[in-house]
C-alpha positions as a Python dict, from the first residue, in 0.01 Angstrom:
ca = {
    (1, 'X'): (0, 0, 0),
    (2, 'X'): (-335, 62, 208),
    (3, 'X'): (-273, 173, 534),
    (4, 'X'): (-634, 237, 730),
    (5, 'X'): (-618, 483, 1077),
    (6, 'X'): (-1014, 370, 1112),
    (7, 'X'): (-1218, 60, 978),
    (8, 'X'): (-1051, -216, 822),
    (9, 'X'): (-1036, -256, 429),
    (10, 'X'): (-971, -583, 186),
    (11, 'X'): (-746, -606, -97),
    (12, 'X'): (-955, -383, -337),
    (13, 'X'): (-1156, -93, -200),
    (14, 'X'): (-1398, 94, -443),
    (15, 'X'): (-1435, 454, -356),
    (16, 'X'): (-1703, 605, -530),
    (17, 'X'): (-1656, 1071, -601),
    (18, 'X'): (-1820, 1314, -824),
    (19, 'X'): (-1734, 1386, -1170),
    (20, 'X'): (-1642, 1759, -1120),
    (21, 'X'): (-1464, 1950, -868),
    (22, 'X'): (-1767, 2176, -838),
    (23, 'X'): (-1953, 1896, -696),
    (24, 'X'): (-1644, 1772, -416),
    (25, 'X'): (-1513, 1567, -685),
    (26, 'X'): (-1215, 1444, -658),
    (27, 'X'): (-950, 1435, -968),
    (28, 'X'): (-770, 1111, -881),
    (29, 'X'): (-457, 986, -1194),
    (30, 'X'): (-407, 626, -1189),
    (31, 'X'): (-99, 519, -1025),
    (32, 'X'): (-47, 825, -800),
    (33, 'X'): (-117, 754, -405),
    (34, 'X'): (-345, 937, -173),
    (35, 'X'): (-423, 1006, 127),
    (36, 'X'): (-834, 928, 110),
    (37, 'X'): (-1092, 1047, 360),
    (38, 'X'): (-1434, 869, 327),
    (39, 'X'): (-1743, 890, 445),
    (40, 'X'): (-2040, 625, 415),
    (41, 'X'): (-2290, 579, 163),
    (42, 'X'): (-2517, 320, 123),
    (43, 'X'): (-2413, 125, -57),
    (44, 'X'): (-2035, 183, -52),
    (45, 'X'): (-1812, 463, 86),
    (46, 'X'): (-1756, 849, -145),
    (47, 'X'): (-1484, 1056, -106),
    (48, 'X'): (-1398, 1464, -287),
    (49, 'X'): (-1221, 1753, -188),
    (50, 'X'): (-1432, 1857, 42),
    (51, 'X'): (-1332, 1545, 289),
    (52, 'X'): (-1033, 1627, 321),
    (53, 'X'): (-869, 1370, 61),
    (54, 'X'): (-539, 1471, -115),
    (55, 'X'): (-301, 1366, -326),
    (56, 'X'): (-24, 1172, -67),
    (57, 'X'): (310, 1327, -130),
    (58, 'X'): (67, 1667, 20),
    (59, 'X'): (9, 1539, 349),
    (60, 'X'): (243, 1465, 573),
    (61, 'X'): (137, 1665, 796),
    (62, 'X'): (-176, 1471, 847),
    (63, 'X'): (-51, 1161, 830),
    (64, 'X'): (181, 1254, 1096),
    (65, 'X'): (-119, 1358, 1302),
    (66, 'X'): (-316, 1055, 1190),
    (67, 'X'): (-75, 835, 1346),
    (68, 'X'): (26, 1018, 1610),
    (69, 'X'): (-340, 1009, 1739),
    (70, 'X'): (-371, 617, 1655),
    (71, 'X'): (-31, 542, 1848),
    (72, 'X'): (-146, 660, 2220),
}
């Protein structure tokens, strides 16, 4: 499922990260969900661990804020 709190998305969304941690890469596993925080490239959108992004079943705290903020 792809739930979006800002901008809308299509079916498929290509996020591009680093290869290392070192660089704000982000380690993501095929088949695991996360919680993704992007930011804009041209062209395309990059994520790492220095947005913010983590793996989902870690952050329910933010998506509690994240809707929470998005409901008023």
């Amino acid at each position: 499922m792809i739930r979006t709190w800002k901008g809308a998305v299509g079916p498929e969304v290509v996020v591009r990260t680093r290869l290392t941690g070192e660089a704000c890469g982000y380690p993501f596993v095929l088949g695991r969900a996360y919680l993704v925080f992007v930011r804009e490239i041209l062209p395309g959108i990059e994520t790492g661990i220095c947005t913010g992004t983590r793996d989902l079943a870690d952050a329910d705290e933010e998506v509690q804020a994240l809707n929470a903020v998005t409901e008023k």
